[in-house]
mmCIF file of N, CA and C in Angstrom:
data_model
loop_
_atom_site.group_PDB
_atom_site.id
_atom_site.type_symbol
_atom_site.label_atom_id
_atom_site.label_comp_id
_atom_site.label_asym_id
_atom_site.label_seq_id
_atom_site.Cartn_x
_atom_site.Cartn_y
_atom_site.Cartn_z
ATOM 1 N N UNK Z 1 73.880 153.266 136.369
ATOM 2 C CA UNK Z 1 75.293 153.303 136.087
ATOM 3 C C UNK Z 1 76.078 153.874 137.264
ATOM 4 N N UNK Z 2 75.397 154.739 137.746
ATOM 5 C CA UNK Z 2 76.103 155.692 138.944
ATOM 6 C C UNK Z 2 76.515 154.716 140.347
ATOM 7 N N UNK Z 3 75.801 153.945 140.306
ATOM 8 C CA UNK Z 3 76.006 152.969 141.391
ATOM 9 C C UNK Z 3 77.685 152.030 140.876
ATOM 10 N N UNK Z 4 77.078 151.638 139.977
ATOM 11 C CA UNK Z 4 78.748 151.062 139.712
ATOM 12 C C UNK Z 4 80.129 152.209 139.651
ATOM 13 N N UNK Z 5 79.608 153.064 139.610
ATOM 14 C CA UNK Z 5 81.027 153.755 138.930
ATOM 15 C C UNK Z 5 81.336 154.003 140.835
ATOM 16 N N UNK Z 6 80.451 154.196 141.491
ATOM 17 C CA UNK Z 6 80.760 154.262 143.118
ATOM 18 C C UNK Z 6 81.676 153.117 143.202
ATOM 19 N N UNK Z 7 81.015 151.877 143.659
ATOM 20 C CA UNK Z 7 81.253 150.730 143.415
ATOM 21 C C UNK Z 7 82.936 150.726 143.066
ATOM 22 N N UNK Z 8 83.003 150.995 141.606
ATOM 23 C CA UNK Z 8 84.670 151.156 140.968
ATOM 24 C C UNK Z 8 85.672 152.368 141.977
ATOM 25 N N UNK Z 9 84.842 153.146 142.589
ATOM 26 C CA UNK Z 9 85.741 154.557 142.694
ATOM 27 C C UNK Z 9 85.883 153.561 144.601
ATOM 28 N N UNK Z 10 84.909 153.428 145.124
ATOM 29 C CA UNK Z 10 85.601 152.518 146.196
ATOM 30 C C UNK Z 10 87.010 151.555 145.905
ATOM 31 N N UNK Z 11 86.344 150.506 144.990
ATOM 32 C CA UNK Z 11 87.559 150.011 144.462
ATOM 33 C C UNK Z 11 88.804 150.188 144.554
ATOM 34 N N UNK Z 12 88.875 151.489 143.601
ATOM 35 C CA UNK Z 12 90.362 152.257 143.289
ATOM 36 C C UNK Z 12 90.739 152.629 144.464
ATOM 37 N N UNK Z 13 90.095 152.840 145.803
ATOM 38 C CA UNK Z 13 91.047 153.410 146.790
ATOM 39 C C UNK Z 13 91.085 152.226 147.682
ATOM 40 N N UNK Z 14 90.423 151.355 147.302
ATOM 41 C CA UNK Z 14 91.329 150.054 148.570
ATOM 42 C C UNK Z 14 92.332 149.382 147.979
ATOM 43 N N UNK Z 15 92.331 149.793 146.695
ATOM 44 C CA UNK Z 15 93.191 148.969 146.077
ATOM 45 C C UNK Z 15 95.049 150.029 146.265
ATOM 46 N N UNK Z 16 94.236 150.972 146.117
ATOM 47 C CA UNK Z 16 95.824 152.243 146.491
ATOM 48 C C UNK Z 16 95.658 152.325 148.011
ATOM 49 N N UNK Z 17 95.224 151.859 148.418
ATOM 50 C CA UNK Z 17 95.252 151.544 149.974
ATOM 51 C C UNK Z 17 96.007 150.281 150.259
ATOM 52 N N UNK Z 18 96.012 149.513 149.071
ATOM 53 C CA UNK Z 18 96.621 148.083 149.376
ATOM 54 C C UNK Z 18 95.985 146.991 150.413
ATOM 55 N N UNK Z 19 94.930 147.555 149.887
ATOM 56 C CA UNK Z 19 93.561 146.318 150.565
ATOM 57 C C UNK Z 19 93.022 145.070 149.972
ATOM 58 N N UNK Z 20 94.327 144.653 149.618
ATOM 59 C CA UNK Z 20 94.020 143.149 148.163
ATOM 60 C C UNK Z 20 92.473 142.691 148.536
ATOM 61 N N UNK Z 21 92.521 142.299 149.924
ATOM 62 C CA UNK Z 21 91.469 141.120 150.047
ATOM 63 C C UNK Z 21 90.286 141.946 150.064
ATOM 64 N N UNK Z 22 89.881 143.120 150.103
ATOM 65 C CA UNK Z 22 89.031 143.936 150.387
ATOM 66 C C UNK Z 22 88.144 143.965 149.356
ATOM 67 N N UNK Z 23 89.365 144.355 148.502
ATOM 68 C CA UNK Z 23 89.788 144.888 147.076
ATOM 69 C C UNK Z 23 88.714 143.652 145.684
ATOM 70 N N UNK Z 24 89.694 142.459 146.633
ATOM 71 C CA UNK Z 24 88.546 141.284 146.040
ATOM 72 C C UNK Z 24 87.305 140.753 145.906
ATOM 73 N N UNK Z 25 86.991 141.008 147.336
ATOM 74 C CA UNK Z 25 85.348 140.683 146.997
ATOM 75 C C UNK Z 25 84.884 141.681 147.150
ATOM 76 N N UNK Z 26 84.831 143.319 146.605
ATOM 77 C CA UNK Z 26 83.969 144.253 146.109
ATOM 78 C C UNK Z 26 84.184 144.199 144.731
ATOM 79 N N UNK Z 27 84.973 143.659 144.033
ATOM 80 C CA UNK Z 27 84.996 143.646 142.434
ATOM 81 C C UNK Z 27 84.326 142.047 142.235
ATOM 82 N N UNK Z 28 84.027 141.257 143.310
ATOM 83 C CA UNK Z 28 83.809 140.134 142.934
ATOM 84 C C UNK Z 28 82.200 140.534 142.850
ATOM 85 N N UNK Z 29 81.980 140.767 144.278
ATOM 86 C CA UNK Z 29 80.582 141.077 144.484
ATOM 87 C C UNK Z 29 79.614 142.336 143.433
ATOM 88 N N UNK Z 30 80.955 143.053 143.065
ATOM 89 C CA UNK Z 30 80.088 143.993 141.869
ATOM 90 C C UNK Z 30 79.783 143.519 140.422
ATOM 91 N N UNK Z 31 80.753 142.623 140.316
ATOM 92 C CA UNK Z 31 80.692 140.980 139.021
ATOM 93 C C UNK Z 31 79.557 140.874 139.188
ATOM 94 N N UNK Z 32 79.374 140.283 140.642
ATOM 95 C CA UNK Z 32 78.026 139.223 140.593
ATOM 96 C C UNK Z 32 76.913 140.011 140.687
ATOM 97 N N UNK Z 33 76.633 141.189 141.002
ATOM 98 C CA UNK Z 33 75.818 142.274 140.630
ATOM 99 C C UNK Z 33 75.411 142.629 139.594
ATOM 100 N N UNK Z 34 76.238 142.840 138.637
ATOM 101 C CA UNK Z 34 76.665 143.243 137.207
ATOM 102 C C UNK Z 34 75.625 141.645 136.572
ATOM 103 N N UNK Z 35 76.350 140.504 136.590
ATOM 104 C CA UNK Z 35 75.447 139.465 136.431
ATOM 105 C C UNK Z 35 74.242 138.981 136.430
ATOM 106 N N UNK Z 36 73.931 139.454 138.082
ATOM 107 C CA UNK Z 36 72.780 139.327 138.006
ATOM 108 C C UNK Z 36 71.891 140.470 137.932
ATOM 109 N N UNK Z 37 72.011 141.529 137.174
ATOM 110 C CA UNK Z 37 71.651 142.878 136.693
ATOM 111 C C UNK Z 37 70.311 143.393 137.382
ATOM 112 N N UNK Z 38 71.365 143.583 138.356
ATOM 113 C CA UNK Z 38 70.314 144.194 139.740
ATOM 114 C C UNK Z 38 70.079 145.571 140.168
ATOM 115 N N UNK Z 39 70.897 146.346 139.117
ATOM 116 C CA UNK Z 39 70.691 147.656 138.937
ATOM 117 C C UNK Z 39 70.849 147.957 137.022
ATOM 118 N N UNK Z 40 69.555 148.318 136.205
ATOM 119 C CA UNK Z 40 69.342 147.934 135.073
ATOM 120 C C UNK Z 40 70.527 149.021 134.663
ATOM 121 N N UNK Z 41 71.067 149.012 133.381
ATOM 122 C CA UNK Z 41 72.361 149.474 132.461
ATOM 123 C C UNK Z 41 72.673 149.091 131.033
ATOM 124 N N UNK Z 42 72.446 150.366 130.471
ATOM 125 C CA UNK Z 42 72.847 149.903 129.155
ATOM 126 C C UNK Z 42 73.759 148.642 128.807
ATOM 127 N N UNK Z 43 73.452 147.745 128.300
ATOM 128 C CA UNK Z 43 74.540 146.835 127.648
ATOM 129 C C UNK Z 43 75.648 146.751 127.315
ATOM 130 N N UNK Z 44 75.999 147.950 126.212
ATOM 131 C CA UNK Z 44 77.949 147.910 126.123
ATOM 132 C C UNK Z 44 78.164 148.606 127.684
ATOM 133 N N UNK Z 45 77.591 149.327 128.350
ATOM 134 C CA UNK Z 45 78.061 149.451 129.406
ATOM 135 C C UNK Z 45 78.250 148.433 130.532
ATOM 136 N N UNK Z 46 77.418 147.897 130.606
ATOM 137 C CA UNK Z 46 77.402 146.404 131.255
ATOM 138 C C UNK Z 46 78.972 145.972 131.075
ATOM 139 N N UNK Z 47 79.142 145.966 130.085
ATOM 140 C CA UNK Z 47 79.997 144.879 129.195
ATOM 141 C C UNK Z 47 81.543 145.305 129.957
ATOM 142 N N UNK Z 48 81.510 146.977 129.717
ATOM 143 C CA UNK Z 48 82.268 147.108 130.459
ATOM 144 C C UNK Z 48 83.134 147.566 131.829
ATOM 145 N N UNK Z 49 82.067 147.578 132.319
ATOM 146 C CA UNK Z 49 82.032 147.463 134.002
ATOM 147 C C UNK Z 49 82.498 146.009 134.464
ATOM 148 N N UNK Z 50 81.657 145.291 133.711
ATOM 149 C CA UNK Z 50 81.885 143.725 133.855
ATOM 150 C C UNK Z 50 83.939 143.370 133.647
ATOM 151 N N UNK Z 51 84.071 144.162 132.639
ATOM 152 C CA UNK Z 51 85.511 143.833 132.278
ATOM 153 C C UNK Z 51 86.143 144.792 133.789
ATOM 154 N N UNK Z 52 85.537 145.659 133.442
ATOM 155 C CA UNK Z 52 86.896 146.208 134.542
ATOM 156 C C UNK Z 52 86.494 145.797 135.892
ATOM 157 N N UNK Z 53 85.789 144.892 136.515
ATOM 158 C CA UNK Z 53 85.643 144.363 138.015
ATOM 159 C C UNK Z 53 86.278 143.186 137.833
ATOM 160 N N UNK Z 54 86.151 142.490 136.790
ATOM 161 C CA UNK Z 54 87.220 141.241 136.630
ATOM 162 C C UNK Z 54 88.363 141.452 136.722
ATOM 163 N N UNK Z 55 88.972 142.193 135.910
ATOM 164 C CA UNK Z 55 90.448 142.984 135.591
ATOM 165 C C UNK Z 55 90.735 142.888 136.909
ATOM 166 N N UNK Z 56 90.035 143.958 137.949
ATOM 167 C CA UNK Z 56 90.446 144.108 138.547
ATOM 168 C C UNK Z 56 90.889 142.913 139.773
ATOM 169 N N UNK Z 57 89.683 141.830 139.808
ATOM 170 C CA UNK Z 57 89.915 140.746 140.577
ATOM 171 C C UNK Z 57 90.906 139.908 140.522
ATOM 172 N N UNK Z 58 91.108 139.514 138.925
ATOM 173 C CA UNK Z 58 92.265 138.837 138.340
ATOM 174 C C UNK Z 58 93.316 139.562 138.559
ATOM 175 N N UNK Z 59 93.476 140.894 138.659
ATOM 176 C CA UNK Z 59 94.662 141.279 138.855
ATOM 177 C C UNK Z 59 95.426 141.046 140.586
ATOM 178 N N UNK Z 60 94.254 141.512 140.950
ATOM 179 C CA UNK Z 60 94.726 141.392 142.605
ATOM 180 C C UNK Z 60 94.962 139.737 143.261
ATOM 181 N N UNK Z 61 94.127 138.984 142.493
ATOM 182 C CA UNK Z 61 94.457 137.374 142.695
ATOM 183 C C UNK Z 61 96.012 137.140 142.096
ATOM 184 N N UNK Z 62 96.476 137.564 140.868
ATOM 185 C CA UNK Z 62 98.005 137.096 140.523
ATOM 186 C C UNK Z 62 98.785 137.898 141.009
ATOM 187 N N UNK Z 63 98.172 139.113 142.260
ATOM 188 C CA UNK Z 63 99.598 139.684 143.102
ATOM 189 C C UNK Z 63 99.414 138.774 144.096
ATOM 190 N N UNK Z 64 98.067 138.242 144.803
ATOM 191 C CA UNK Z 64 98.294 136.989 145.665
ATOM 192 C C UNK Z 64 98.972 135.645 145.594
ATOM 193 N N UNK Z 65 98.927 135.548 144.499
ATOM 194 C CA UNK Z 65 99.633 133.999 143.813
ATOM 195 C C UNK Z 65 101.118 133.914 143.670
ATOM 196 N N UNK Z 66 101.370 135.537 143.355
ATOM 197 C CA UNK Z 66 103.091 135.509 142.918
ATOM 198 C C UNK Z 66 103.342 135.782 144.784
ATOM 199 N N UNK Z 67 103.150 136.002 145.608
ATOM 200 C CA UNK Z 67 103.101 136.660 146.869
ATOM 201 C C UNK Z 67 103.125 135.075 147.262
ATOM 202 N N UNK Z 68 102.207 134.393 147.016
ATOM 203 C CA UNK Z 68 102.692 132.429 147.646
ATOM 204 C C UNK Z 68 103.910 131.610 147.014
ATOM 205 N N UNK Z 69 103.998 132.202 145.605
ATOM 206 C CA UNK Z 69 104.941 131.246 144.926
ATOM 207 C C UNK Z 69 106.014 132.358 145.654
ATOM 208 N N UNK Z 70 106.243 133.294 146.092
ATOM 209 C CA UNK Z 70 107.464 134.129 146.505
ATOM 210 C C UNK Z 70 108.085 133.253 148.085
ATOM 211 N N UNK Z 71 106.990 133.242 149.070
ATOM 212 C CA UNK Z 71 107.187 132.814 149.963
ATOM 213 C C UNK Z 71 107.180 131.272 150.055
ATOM 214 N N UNK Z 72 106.631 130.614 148.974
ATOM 215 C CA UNK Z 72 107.410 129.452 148.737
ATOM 216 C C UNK Z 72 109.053 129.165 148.501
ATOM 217 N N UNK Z 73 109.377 130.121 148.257
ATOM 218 C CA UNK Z 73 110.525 129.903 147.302
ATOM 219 C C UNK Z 73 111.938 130.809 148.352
ATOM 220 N N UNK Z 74 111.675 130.906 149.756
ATOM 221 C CA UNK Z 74 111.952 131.128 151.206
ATOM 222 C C UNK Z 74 112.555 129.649 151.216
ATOM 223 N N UNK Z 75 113.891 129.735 151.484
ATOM 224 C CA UNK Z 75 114.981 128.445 151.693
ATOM 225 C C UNK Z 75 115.368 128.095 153.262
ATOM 226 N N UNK Z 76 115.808 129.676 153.968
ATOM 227 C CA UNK Z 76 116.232 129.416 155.531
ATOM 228 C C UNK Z 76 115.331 131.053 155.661
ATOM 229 N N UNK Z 77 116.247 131.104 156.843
ATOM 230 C CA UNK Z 77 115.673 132.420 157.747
ATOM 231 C C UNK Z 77 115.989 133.335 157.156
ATOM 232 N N UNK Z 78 117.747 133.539 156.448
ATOM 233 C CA UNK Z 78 118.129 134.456 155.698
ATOM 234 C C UNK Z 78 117.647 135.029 154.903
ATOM 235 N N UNK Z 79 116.397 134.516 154.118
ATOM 236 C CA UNK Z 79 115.807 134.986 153.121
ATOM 237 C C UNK Z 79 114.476 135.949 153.631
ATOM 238 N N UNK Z 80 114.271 135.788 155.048
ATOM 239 C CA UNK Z 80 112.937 136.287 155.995
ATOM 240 C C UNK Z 80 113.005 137.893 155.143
ATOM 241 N N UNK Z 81 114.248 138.344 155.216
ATOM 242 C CA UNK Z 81 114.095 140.296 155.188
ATOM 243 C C UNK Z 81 113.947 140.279 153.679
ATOM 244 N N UNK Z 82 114.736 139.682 152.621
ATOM 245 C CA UNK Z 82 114.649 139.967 151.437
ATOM 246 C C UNK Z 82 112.931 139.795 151.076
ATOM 247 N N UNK Z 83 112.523 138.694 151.563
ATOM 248 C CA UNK Z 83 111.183 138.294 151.282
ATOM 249 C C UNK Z 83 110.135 139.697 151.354
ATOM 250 N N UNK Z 84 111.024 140.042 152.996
ATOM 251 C CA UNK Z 84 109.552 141.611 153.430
ATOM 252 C C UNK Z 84 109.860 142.513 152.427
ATOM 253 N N UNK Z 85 111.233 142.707 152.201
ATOM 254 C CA UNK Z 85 111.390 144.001 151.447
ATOM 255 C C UNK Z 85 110.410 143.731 150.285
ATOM 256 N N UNK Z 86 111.043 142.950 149.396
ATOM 257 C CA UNK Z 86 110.556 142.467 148.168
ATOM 258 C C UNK Z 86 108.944 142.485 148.165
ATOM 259 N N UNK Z 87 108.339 141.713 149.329
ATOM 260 C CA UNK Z 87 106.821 141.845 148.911
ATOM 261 C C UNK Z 87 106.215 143.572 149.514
ATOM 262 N N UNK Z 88 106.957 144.357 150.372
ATOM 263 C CA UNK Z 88 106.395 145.820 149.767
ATOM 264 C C UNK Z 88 106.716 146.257 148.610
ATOM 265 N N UNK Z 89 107.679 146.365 148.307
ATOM 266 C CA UNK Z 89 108.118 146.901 146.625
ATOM 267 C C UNK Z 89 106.907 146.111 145.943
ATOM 268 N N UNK Z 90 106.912 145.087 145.754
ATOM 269 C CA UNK Z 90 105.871 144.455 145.001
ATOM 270 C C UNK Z 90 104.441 144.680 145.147
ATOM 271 N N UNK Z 91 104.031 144.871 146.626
ATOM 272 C CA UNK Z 91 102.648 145.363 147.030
ATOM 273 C C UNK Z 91 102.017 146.655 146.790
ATOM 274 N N UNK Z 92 103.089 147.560 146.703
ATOM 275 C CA UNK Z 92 103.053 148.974 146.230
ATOM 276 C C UNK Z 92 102.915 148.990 144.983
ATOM 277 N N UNK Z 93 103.539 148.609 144.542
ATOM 278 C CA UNK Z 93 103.822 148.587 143.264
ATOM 279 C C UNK Z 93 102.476 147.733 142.223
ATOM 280 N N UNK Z 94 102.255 147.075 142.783
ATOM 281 C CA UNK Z 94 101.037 146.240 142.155
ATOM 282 C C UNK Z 94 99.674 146.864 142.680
ATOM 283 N N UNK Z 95 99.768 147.564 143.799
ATOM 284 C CA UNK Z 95 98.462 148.482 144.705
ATOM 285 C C UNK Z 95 98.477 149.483 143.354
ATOM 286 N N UNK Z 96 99.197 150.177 143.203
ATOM 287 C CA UNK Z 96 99.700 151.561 141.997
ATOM 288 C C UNK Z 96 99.211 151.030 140.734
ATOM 289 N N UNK Z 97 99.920 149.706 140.396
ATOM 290 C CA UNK Z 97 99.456 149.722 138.850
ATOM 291 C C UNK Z 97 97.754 149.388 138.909
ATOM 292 N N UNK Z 98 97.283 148.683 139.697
ATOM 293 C CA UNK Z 98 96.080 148.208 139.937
ATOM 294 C C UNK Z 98 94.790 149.345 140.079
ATOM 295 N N UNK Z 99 94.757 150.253 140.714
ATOM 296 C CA UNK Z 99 94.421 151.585 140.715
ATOM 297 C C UNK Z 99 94.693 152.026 139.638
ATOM 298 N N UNK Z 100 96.056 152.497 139.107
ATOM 299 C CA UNK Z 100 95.939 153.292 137.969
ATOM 300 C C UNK Z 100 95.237 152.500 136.850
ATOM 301 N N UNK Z 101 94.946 151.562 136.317
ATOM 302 C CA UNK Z 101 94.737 150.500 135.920
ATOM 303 C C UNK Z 101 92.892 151.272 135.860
ATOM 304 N N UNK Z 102 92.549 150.525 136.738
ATOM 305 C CA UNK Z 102 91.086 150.820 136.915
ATOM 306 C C UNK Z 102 90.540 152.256 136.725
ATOM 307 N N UNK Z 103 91.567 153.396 136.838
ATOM 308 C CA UNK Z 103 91.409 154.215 136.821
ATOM 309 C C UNK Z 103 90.642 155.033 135.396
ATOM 310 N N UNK Z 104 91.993 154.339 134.316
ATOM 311 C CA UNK Z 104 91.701 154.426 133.621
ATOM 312 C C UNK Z 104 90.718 153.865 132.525
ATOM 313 N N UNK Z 105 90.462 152.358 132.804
ATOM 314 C CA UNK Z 105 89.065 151.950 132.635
ATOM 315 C C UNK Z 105 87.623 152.786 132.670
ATOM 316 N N UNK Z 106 87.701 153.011 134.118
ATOM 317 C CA UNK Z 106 86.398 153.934 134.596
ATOM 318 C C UNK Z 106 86.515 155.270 133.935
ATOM 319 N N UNK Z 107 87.452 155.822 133.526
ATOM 320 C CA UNK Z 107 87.327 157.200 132.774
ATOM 321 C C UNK Z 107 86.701 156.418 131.224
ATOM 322 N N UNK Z 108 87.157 155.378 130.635
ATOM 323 C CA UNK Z 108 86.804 155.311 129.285
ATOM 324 C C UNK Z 108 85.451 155.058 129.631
ATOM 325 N N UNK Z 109 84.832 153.987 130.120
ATOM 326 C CA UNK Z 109 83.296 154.086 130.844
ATOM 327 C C UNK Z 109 82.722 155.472 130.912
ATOM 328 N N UNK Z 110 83.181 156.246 131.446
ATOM 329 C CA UNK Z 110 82.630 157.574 131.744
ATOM 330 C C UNK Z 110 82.380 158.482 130.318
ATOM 331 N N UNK Z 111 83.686 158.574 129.449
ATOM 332 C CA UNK Z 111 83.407 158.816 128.199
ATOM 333 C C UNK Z 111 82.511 158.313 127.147
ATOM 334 N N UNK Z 112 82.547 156.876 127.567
ATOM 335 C CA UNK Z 112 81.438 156.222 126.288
ATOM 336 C C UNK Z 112 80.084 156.340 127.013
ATOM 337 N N UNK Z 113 80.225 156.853 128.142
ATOM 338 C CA UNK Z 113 78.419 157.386 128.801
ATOM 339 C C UNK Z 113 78.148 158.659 128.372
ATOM 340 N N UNK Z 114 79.245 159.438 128.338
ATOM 341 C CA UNK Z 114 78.928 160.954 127.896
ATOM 342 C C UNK Z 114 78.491 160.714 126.467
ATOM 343 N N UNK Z 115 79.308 160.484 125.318
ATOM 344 C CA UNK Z 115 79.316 159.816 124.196
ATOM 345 C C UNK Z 115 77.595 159.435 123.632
ATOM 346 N N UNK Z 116 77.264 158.338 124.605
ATOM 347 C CA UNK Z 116 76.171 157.548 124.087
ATOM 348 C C UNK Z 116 74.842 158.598 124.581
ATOM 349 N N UNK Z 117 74.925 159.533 126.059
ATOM 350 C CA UNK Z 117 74.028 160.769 126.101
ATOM 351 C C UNK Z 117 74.168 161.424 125.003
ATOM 352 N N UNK Z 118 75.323 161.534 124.726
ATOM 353 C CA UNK Z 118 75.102 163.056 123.464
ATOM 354 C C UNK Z 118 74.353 162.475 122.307
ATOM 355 N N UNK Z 119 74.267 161.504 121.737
ATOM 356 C CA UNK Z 119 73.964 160.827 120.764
ATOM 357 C C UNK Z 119 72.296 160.499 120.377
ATOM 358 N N UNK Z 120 72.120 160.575 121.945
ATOM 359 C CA UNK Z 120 70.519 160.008 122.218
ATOM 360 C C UNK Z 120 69.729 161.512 122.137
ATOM 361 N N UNK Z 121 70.445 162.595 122.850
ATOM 362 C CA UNK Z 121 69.489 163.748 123.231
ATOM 363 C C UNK Z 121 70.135 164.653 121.958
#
């Protein structure tokens, strides 16, 4: 388990680093880890590690997508500064929720590990 929750805690700081693409294929690559269960893990835990590396991928892919349909939607030059402003406000802002986001995922993970120790011993 300890390996993923690394894994996630990297995550959370490229992502508050605003490292989309970074950001992407370590939640992709910890998916496909998770998948191909290459470090063994309880099951509901599986389950949700698995959710929160997706979450997190899907999330950082629809700040990339709204970030193309934005700069699609660039008419002349005039629009060049509104565009920059707009995609930091938006990059920050989506870096922040994205992190906090995961953040709180990995704490409920962490609880239902404490949880499922106390239960066993």
């Amino acid at each position: 388990m300890w390996f993923y929750v690394i894994l996630a805690v990297v995550l959370i700081k490229t992502s508050l680093l605003g490292l989309g693409g970074v950001s992407m294929a370590i939640a992709l690559c910890a998916w496909l880890l998770l998948r191909l269960g290459v470090v063994a893990i309880h099951p509901s835990m599986k389950q949700g590690f698995r959710r929160l590396f997706k979450v997190a991928f899907l999330l950082h892919l629809s700040v990339y997508v709204a970030l193309i349909l934005k700069l699609l939607l660039i008419d002349s030059f005039d629009d060049i500064p509104a565009f920059i402003v707009g995609h930091l406000l938006l990059h920050h802002l989506m870096s922040a929720v994205i992190g906090a986001t995961v953040i709180f995922m990995l704490i409920r993970r962490y609880f239902y590990y404490k949880g499922l120790h106390k239960s066993t011993s």
